[in-house]
């Protein structure tokens, strides 16, 4: 069974840093785009950053220059380095990956369970 296993959330003071990790678990054929989304209380889930298989990255305007998404293709793992964190970054962060489970499968979206990031003094 394919799963996305996240780690690295927690409580940090404003201006601090956190690093999130997300690894694909289970037998798969291929992973396309991997990325991070977040959902704050009372708000819709929004894109934070994505990393396509060719290395092209995309960021939400609110995190550009502060967050960096990277990827270990061999390990099917994506990371999100978050620096200069602000209280408005507080949210549940979800990992997303487009995965083809078999060589004949189409890519389908998979989601992690979410990890809480709280930025507060």
PDB file of N, CA and C in Angstrom, residues 27-104:
ATOM      1  N   UNK A  27       5.491  -0.133  -2.634  1.00  0.00           N
ATOM      2  CA  UNK A  27       5.997  -0.485  -3.955  1.00  0.00           C
ATOM      3  C   UNK A  27       5.355   0.396  -5.024  1.00  0.00           C
ATOM      4  N   UNK A  28       6.179   1.111  -5.790  1.00  0.00           N
ATOM      5  CA  UNK A  28       5.666   1.998  -6.825  1.00  0.00           C
ATOM      6  C   UNK A  28       6.523   1.886  -8.063  1.00  0.00           C
ATOM      7  N   UNK A  29       6.016   2.444  -9.178  1.00  0.00           N
ATOM      8  CA  UNK A  29       6.776   2.460 -10.422  1.00  0.00           C
ATOM      9  C   UNK A  29       7.492   3.796 -10.612  1.00  0.00           C
ATOM     10  N   UNK A  30       6.773   4.895 -10.403  1.00  0.00           N
ATOM     11  CA  UNK A  30       7.353   6.203 -10.700  1.00  0.00           C
ATOM     12  C   UNK A  30       6.645   7.303  -9.917  1.00  0.00           C
ATOM     13  N   UNK A  31       7.414   8.351  -9.615  1.00  0.00           N
ATOM     14  CA  UNK A  31       6.876   9.538  -8.946  1.00  0.00           C
ATOM     15  C   UNK A  31       7.099  10.740  -9.842  1.00  0.00           C
ATOM     16  N   UNK A  32       6.053  11.508 -10.034  1.00  0.00           N
ATOM     17  CA  UNK A  32       6.185  12.718 -10.856  1.00  0.00           C
ATOM     18  C   UNK A  32       6.389  13.913  -9.917  1.00  0.00           C
ATOM     19  N   UNK A  33       5.512  14.861  -9.972  1.00  0.00           N
ATOM     20  CA  UNK A  33       5.665  16.042  -9.120  1.00  0.00           C
ATOM     21  C   UNK A  33       5.427  15.716  -7.655  1.00  0.00           C
ATOM     22  N   UNK A  34       6.249  16.292  -6.794  1.00  0.00           N
ATOM     23  CA  UNK A  34       6.047  16.216  -5.340  1.00  0.00           C
ATOM     24  C   UNK A  34       5.935  17.640  -4.809  1.00  0.00           C
ATOM     25  N   UNK A  35       5.173  17.790  -3.748  1.00  0.00           N
ATOM     26  CA  UNK A  35       5.013  19.149  -3.242  1.00  0.00           C
ATOM     27  C   UNK A  35       4.432  19.208  -1.848  1.00  0.00           C
ATOM     28  N   UNK A  36       4.289  20.446  -1.383  1.00  0.00           N
ATOM     29  CA  UNK A  36       3.730  20.704  -0.066  1.00  0.00           C
ATOM     30  C   UNK A  36       2.568  21.697  -0.186  1.00  0.00           C
ATOM     31  N   UNK A  37       1.542  21.414   0.583  1.00  0.00           N
ATOM     32  CA  UNK A  37       0.388  22.285   0.703  1.00  0.00           C
ATOM     33  C   UNK A  37       0.166  22.540   2.186  1.00  0.00           C
ATOM     34  N   UNK A  38      -0.620  23.557   2.500  1.00  0.00           N
ATOM     35  CA  UNK A  38      -0.931  23.811   3.910  1.00  0.00           C
ATOM     36  C   UNK A  38      -2.363  24.294   4.058  1.00  0.00           C
ATOM     37  N   UNK A  39      -2.885  24.067   5.252  1.00  0.00           N
ATOM     38  CA  UNK A  39      -4.248  24.494   5.558  1.00  0.00           C
ATOM     39  C   UNK A  39      -4.286  25.058   6.965  1.00  0.00           C
ATOM     40  N   UNK A  40      -4.592  26.343   7.042  1.00  0.00           N
ATOM     41  CA  UNK A  40      -4.741  27.007   8.332  1.00  0.00           C
ATOM     42  C   UNK A  40      -6.196  26.891   8.779  1.00  0.00           C
ATOM     43  N   UNK A  41      -6.454  27.019  10.084  1.00  0.00           N
ATOM     44  CA  UNK A  41      -7.835  26.914  10.581  1.00  0.00           C
ATOM     45  C   UNK A  41      -8.765  27.901   9.883  1.00  0.00           C
ATOM     46  N   UNK A  42      -9.872  27.400   9.381  1.00  0.00           N
ATOM     47  CA  UNK A  42     -10.858  28.248   8.734  1.00  0.00           C
ATOM     48  C   UNK A  42     -10.520  28.668   7.325  1.00  0.00           C
ATOM     49  N   UNK A  43      -9.427  28.130   6.793  1.00  0.00           N
ATOM     50  CA  UNK A  43      -9.018  28.513   5.439  1.00  0.00           C
ATOM     51  C   UNK A  43      -8.928  27.288   4.538  1.00  0.00           C
ATOM     52  N   UNK A  44      -8.905  27.544   3.228  1.00  0.00           N
ATOM     53  CA  UNK A  44      -8.763  26.456   2.278  1.00  0.00           C
ATOM     54  C   UNK A  44      -7.310  26.004   2.200  1.00  0.00           C
ATOM     55  N   UNK A  45      -7.144  24.758   1.786  1.00  0.00           N
ATOM     56  CA  UNK A  45      -5.793  24.252   1.562  1.00  0.00           C
ATOM     57  C   UNK A  45      -5.166  25.018   0.402  1.00  0.00           C
ATOM     58  N   UNK A  46      -3.899  25.394   0.574  1.00  0.00           N
ATOM     59  CA  UNK A  46      -3.219  26.170  -0.458  1.00  0.00           C
ATOM     60  C   UNK A  46      -1.853  25.572  -0.783  1.00  0.00           C
ATOM     61  N   UNK A  47      -1.416  25.824  -2.003  1.00  0.00           N
ATOM     62  CA  UNK A  47      -0.110  25.347  -2.430  1.00  0.00           C
ATOM     63  C   UNK A  47       0.984  26.140  -1.738  1.00  0.00           C
ATOM     64  N   UNK A  48       2.010  25.439  -1.291  1.00  0.00           N
ATOM     65  CA  UNK A  48       3.188  26.080  -0.711  1.00  0.00           C
ATOM     66  C   UNK A  48       4.336  26.028  -1.712  1.00  0.00           C
ATOM     67  N   UNK A  49       4.661  24.825  -2.170  1.00  0.00           N
ATOM     68  CA  UNK A  49       5.762  24.660  -3.108  1.00  0.00           C
ATOM     69  C   UNK A  49       5.651  23.300  -3.780  1.00  0.00           C
ATOM     70  N   UNK A  50       6.111  23.238  -5.027  1.00  0.00           N
ATOM     71  CA  UNK A  50       6.150  21.964  -5.739  1.00  0.00           C
ATOM     72  C   UNK A  50       7.508  21.785  -6.418  1.00  0.00           C
ATOM     73  N   UNK A  51       7.850  20.522  -6.639  1.00  0.00           N
ATOM     74  CA  UNK A  51       9.111  20.165  -7.287  1.00  0.00           C
ATOM     75  C   UNK A  51       8.799  19.103  -8.325  1.00  0.00           C
ATOM     76  N   UNK A  52       8.880  19.482  -9.600  1.00  0.00           N
ATOM     77  CA  UNK A  52       8.601  18.535 -10.670  1.00  0.00           C
ATOM     78  C   UNK A  52       9.788  17.613 -10.872  1.00  0.00           C
ATOM     79  N   UNK A  53       9.554  16.507 -11.527  1.00  0.00           N
ATOM     80  CA  UNK A  53      10.589  15.490 -11.679  1.00  0.00           C
ATOM     81  C   UNK A  53      11.809  16.044 -12.398  1.00  0.00           C
ATOM     82  N   UNK A  54      11.650  16.993 -13.265  1.00  0.00           N
ATOM     83  CA  UNK A  54      12.783  17.596 -13.954  1.00  0.00           C
ATOM     84  C   UNK A  54      13.517  18.631 -13.140  1.00  0.00           C
ATOM     85  N   UNK A  55      13.043  18.891 -11.927  1.00  0.00           N
ATOM     86  CA  UNK A  55      13.712  19.825 -11.041  1.00  0.00           C
ATOM     87  C   UNK A  55      13.122  21.216 -11.019  1.00  0.00           C
ATOM     88  N   UNK A  56      12.086  21.437 -11.797  1.00  0.00           N
ATOM     89  CA  UNK A  56      11.463  22.763 -11.814  1.00  0.00           C
ATOM     90  C   UNK A  56      10.663  22.953 -10.532  1.00  0.00           C
ATOM     91  N   UNK A  57      10.887  24.074  -9.874  1.00  0.00           N
ATOM     92  CA  UNK A  57      10.207  24.359  -8.613  1.00  0.00           C
ATOM     93  C   UNK A  57       9.245  25.534  -8.778  1.00  0.00           C
ATOM     94  N   UNK A  58       8.254  25.518  -7.910  1.00  0.00           N
ATOM     95  CA  UNK A  58       7.241  26.565  -7.908  1.00  0.00           C
ATOM     96  C   UNK A  58       6.917  26.882  -6.463  1.00  0.00           C
ATOM     97  N   UNK A  59       6.760  28.181  -6.154  1.00  0.00           N
ATOM     98  CA  UNK A  59       6.486  28.594  -4.783  1.00  0.00           C
ATOM     99  C   UNK A  59       5.290  29.536  -4.730  1.00  0.00           C
ATOM    100  N   UNK A  60       4.586  29.468  -3.615  1.00  0.00           N
ATOM    101  CA  UNK A  60       3.589  30.483  -3.342  1.00  0.00           C
ATOM    102  C   UNK A  60       4.315  31.796  -3.086  1.00  0.00           C
ATOM    103  N   UNK A  61       3.713  32.886  -3.495  1.00  0.00           N
ATOM    104  CA  UNK A  61       4.360  34.191  -3.333  1.00  0.00           C
ATOM    105  C   UNK A  61       4.678  34.485  -1.874  1.00  0.00           C
ATOM    106  N   UNK A  62       3.836  34.007  -0.981  1.00  0.00           N
ATOM    107  CA  UNK A  62       4.001  34.315   0.445  1.00  0.00           C
ATOM    108  C   UNK A  62       5.221  33.639   1.069  1.00  0.00           C
ATOM    109  N   UNK A  63       5.774  32.627   0.418  1.00  0.00           N
ATOM    110  CA  UNK A  63       6.913  31.910   1.007  1.00  0.00           C
ATOM    111  C   UNK A  63       8.190  32.055   0.191  1.00  0.00           C
ATOM    112  N   UNK A  64       8.119  32.688  -0.963  1.00  0.00           N
ATOM    113  CA  UNK A  64       9.304  32.849  -1.803  1.00  0.00           C
ATOM    114  C   UNK A  64      10.411  33.575  -1.044  1.00  0.00           C
ATOM    115  N   UNK A  65      11.621  33.031  -1.158  1.00  0.00           N
ATOM    116  CA  UNK A  65      12.753  33.629  -0.481  1.00  0.00           C
ATOM    117  C   UNK A  65      12.946  33.146   0.945  1.00  0.00           C
ATOM    118  N   UNK A  66      11.937  32.481   1.495  1.00  0.00           N
ATOM    119  CA  UNK A  66      12.035  31.963   2.870  1.00  0.00           C
ATOM    120  C   UNK A  66      12.021  30.434   2.914  1.00  0.00           C
ATOM    121  N   UNK A  67      11.276  29.812   2.024  1.00  0.00           N
ATOM    122  CA  UNK A  67      11.155  28.359   1.983  1.00  0.00           C
ATOM    123  C   UNK A  67      11.905  27.821   0.769  1.00  0.00           C
ATOM    124  N   UNK A  68      12.450  26.620   0.943  1.00  0.00           N
ATOM    125  CA  UNK A  68      13.122  25.946  -0.162  1.00  0.00           C
ATOM    126  C   UNK A  68      12.656  24.502  -0.233  1.00  0.00           C
ATOM    127  N   UNK A  69      12.178  24.102  -1.396  1.00  0.00           N
ATOM    128  CA  UNK A  69      11.780  22.710  -1.595  1.00  0.00           C
ATOM    129  C   UNK A  69      12.903  21.990  -2.321  1.00  0.00           C
ATOM    130  N   UNK A  70      13.194  20.783  -1.874  1.00  0.00           N
ATOM    131  CA  UNK A  70      14.217  19.971  -2.524  1.00  0.00           C
ATOM    132  C   UNK A  70      13.744  18.521  -2.536  1.00  0.00           C
ATOM    133  N   UNK A  71      14.498  17.719  -3.276  1.00  0.00           N
ATOM    134  CA  UNK A  71      14.002  16.370  -3.517  1.00  0.00           C
ATOM    135  C   UNK A  71      15.170  15.416  -3.685  1.00  0.00           C
ATOM    136  N   UNK A  72      15.038  14.236  -3.097  1.00  0.00           N
ATOM    137  CA  UNK A  72      15.978  13.150  -3.311  1.00  0.00           C
ATOM    138  C   UNK A  72      15.242  12.115  -4.160  1.00  0.00           C
ATOM    139  N   UNK A  73      15.522  12.131  -5.448  1.00  0.00           N
ATOM    140  CA  UNK A  73      14.790  11.271  -6.375  1.00  0.00           C
ATOM    141  C   UNK A  73      15.022   9.794  -6.068  1.00  0.00           C
ATOM    142  N   UNK A  74      16.235   9.446  -5.699  1.00  0.00           N
ATOM    143  CA  UNK A  74      16.565   8.047  -5.422  1.00  0.00           C
ATOM    144  C   UNK A  74      15.788   7.517  -4.220  1.00  0.00           C
ATOM    145  N   UNK A  75      15.504   8.397  -3.275  1.00  0.00           N
ATOM    146  CA  UNK A  75      14.791   7.990  -2.061  1.00  0.00           C
ATOM    147  C   UNK A  75      13.297   8.318  -2.128  1.00  0.00           C
ATOM    148  N   UNK A  76      12.877   8.908  -3.230  1.00  0.00           N
ATOM    149  CA  UNK A  76      11.468   9.333  -3.356  1.00  0.00           C
ATOM    150  C   UNK A  76      11.044  10.147  -2.137  1.00  0.00           C
ATOM    151  N   UNK A  77      11.882  11.104  -1.805  1.00  0.00           N
ATOM    152  CA  UNK A  77      11.643  11.936  -0.632  1.00  0.00           C
ATOM    153  C   UNK A  77      11.707  13.406  -1.023  1.00  0.00           C
ATOM    154  N   UNK A  78      10.804  14.180  -0.447  1.00  0.00           N
ATOM    155  CA  UNK A  78      10.805  15.624  -0.686  1.00  0.00           C
ATOM    156  C   UNK A  78      10.944  16.329   0.648  1.00  0.00           C
ATOM    157  N   UNK A  79      11.644  17.456   0.620  1.00  0.00           N
ATOM    158  CA  UNK A  79      11.906  18.230   1.825  1.00  0.00           C
ATOM    159  C   UNK A  79      11.391  19.653   1.653  1.00  0.00           C
ATOM    160  N   UNK A  80      11.072  20.261   2.773  1.00  0.00           N
ATOM    161  CA  UNK A  80      10.719  21.675   2.758  1.00  0.00           C
ATOM    162  C   UNK A  80      11.484  22.352   3.887  1.00  0.00           C
ATOM    163  N   UNK A  81      12.477  23.139   3.520  1.00  0.00           N
ATOM    164  CA  UNK A  81      13.233  23.923   4.491  1.00  0.00           C
ATOM    165  C   UNK A  81      12.532  25.260   4.663  1.00  0.00           C
ATOM    166  N   UNK A  82      12.096  25.536   5.875  1.00  0.00           N
ATOM    167  CA  UNK A  82      11.341  26.750   6.164  1.00  0.00           C
ATOM    168  C   UNK A  82      12.152  27.640   7.081  1.00  0.00           C
ATOM    169  N   UNK A  83      12.542  28.801   6.598  1.00  0.00           N
ATOM    170  CA  UNK A  83      13.315  29.779   7.367  1.00  0.00           C
ATOM    171  C   UNK A  83      12.492  31.043   7.576  1.00  0.00           C
ATOM    172  N   UNK A  84      12.935  31.843   8.517  1.00  0.00           N
ATOM    173  CA  UNK A  84      12.269  33.117   8.806  1.00  0.00           C
ATOM    174  C   UNK A  84      10.765  32.931   8.960  1.00  0.00           C
ATOM    175  N   UNK A  85      10.403  31.950   9.751  1.00  0.00           N
ATOM    176  CA  UNK A  85       8.989  31.614   9.902  1.00  0.00           C
ATOM    177  C   UNK A  85       8.215  32.734  10.580  1.00  0.00           C
ATOM    178  N   UNK A  86       6.975  32.881  10.138  1.00  0.00           N
ATOM    179  CA  UNK A  86       6.082  33.913  10.653  1.00  0.00           C
ATOM    180  C   UNK A  86       4.854  33.250  11.262  1.00  0.00           C
ATOM    181  N   UNK A  87       4.170  33.940  12.177  1.00  0.00           N
ATOM    182  CA  UNK A  87       2.946  33.358  12.754  1.00  0.00           C
ATOM    183  C   UNK A  87       1.928  32.958  11.680  1.00  0.00           C
ATOM    184  N   UNK A  88       1.880  33.683  10.587  1.00  0.00           N
ATOM    185  CA  UNK A  88       0.922  33.345   9.530  1.00  0.00           C
ATOM    186  C   UNK A  88       1.291  32.089   8.756  1.00  0.00           C
ATOM    187  N   UNK A  89       2.446  31.522   9.036  1.00  0.00           N
ATOM    188  CA  UNK A  89       2.811  30.233   8.446  1.00  0.00           C
ATOM    189  C   UNK A  89       2.214  29.069   9.234  1.00  0.00           C
ATOM    190  N   UNK A  90       1.606  29.366  10.361  1.00  0.00           N
ATOM    191  CA  UNK A  90       0.991  28.321  11.177  1.00  0.00           C
ATOM    192  C   UNK A  90      -0.113  27.619  10.400  1.00  0.00           C
ATOM    193  N   UNK A  91       0.004  26.298  10.304  1.00  0.00           N
ATOM    194  CA  UNK A  91      -0.958  25.500   9.535  1.00  0.00           C
ATOM    195  C   UNK A  91      -0.596  24.027   9.660  1.00  0.00           C
ATOM    196  N   UNK A  92      -1.485  23.193   9.164  1.00  0.00           N
ATOM    197  CA  UNK A  92      -1.150  21.790   8.949  1.00  0.00           C
ATOM    198  C   UNK A  92      -0.571  21.692   7.541  1.00  0.00           C
ATOM    199  N   UNK A  93       0.603  21.121   7.452  1.00  0.00           N
ATOM    200  CA  UNK A  93       1.290  20.997   6.178  1.00  0.00           C
ATOM    201  C   UNK A  93       1.120  19.576   5.643  1.00  0.00           C
ATOM    202  N   UNK A  94       0.712  19.484   4.393  1.00  0.00           N
ATOM    203  CA  UNK A  94       0.451  18.198   3.754  1.00  0.00           C
ATOM    204  C   UNK A  94       1.408  17.981   2.587  1.00  0.00           C
ATOM    205  N   UNK A  95       1.938  16.791   2.534  1.00  0.00           N
ATOM    206  CA  UNK A  95       2.765  16.382   1.406  1.00  0.00           C
ATOM    207  C   UNK A  95       1.855  15.819   0.317  1.00  0.00           C
ATOM    208  N   UNK A  96       2.225  16.073  -0.919  1.00  0.00           N
ATOM    209  CA  UNK A  96       1.474  15.559  -2.061  1.00  0.00           C
ATOM    210  C   UNK A  96       2.455  14.997  -3.084  1.00  0.00           C
ATOM    211  N   UNK A  97       2.076  13.898  -3.710  1.00  0.00           N
ATOM    212  CA  UNK A  97       2.919  13.315  -4.755  1.00  0.00           C
ATOM    213  C   UNK A  97       2.039  12.687  -5.821  1.00  0.00           C
ATOM    214  N   UNK A  98       2.466  12.839  -7.068  1.00  0.00           N
ATOM    215  CA  UNK A  98       1.796  12.183  -8.189  1.00  0.00           C
ATOM    216  C   UNK A  98       2.542  10.873  -8.444  1.00  0.00           C
ATOM    217  N   UNK A  99       1.842   9.762  -8.243  1.00  0.00           N
ATOM    218  CA  UNK A  99       2.493   8.448  -8.263  1.00  0.00           C
ATOM    219  C   UNK A  99       1.821   7.510  -9.241  1.00  0.00           C
ATOM    220  N   UNK A 100       2.656   6.804 -10.024  1.00  0.00           N
ATOM    221  CA  UNK A 100       2.178   5.695 -10.850  1.00  0.00           C
ATOM    222  C   UNK A 100       2.609   4.419 -10.144  1.00  0.00           C
ATOM    223  N   UNK A 101       1.648   3.631  -9.692  1.00  0.00           N
ATOM    224  CA  UNK A 101       1.988   2.446  -8.903  1.00  0.00           C
ATOM    225  C   UNK A 101       2.573   1.324  -9.766  1.00  0.00           C
ATOM    226  N   UNK A 102       2.128   1.208 -10.986  1.00  0.00           N
ATOM    227  CA  UNK A 102       2.631   0.170 -11.917  1.00  0.00           C
ATOM    228  C   UNK A 102       3.013   0.826 -13.234  1.00  0.00           C
ATOM    229  N   UNK A 103       3.727   0.132 -14.081  1.00  0.00           N
ATOM    230  CA  UNK A 103       4.212   0.744 -15.321  1.00  0.00           C
ATOM    231  C   UNK A 103       3.047   1.133 -16.231  1.00  0.00           C
ATOM    232  N   UNK A 104       1.914   0.474 -16.033  1.00  0.00           N
ATOM    233  CA  UNK A 104       0.762   0.738 -16.884  1.00  0.00           C
ATOM    234  C   UNK A 104      -0.220   1.713 -16.224  1.00  0.00           C
TER     235      UNK A 104
END
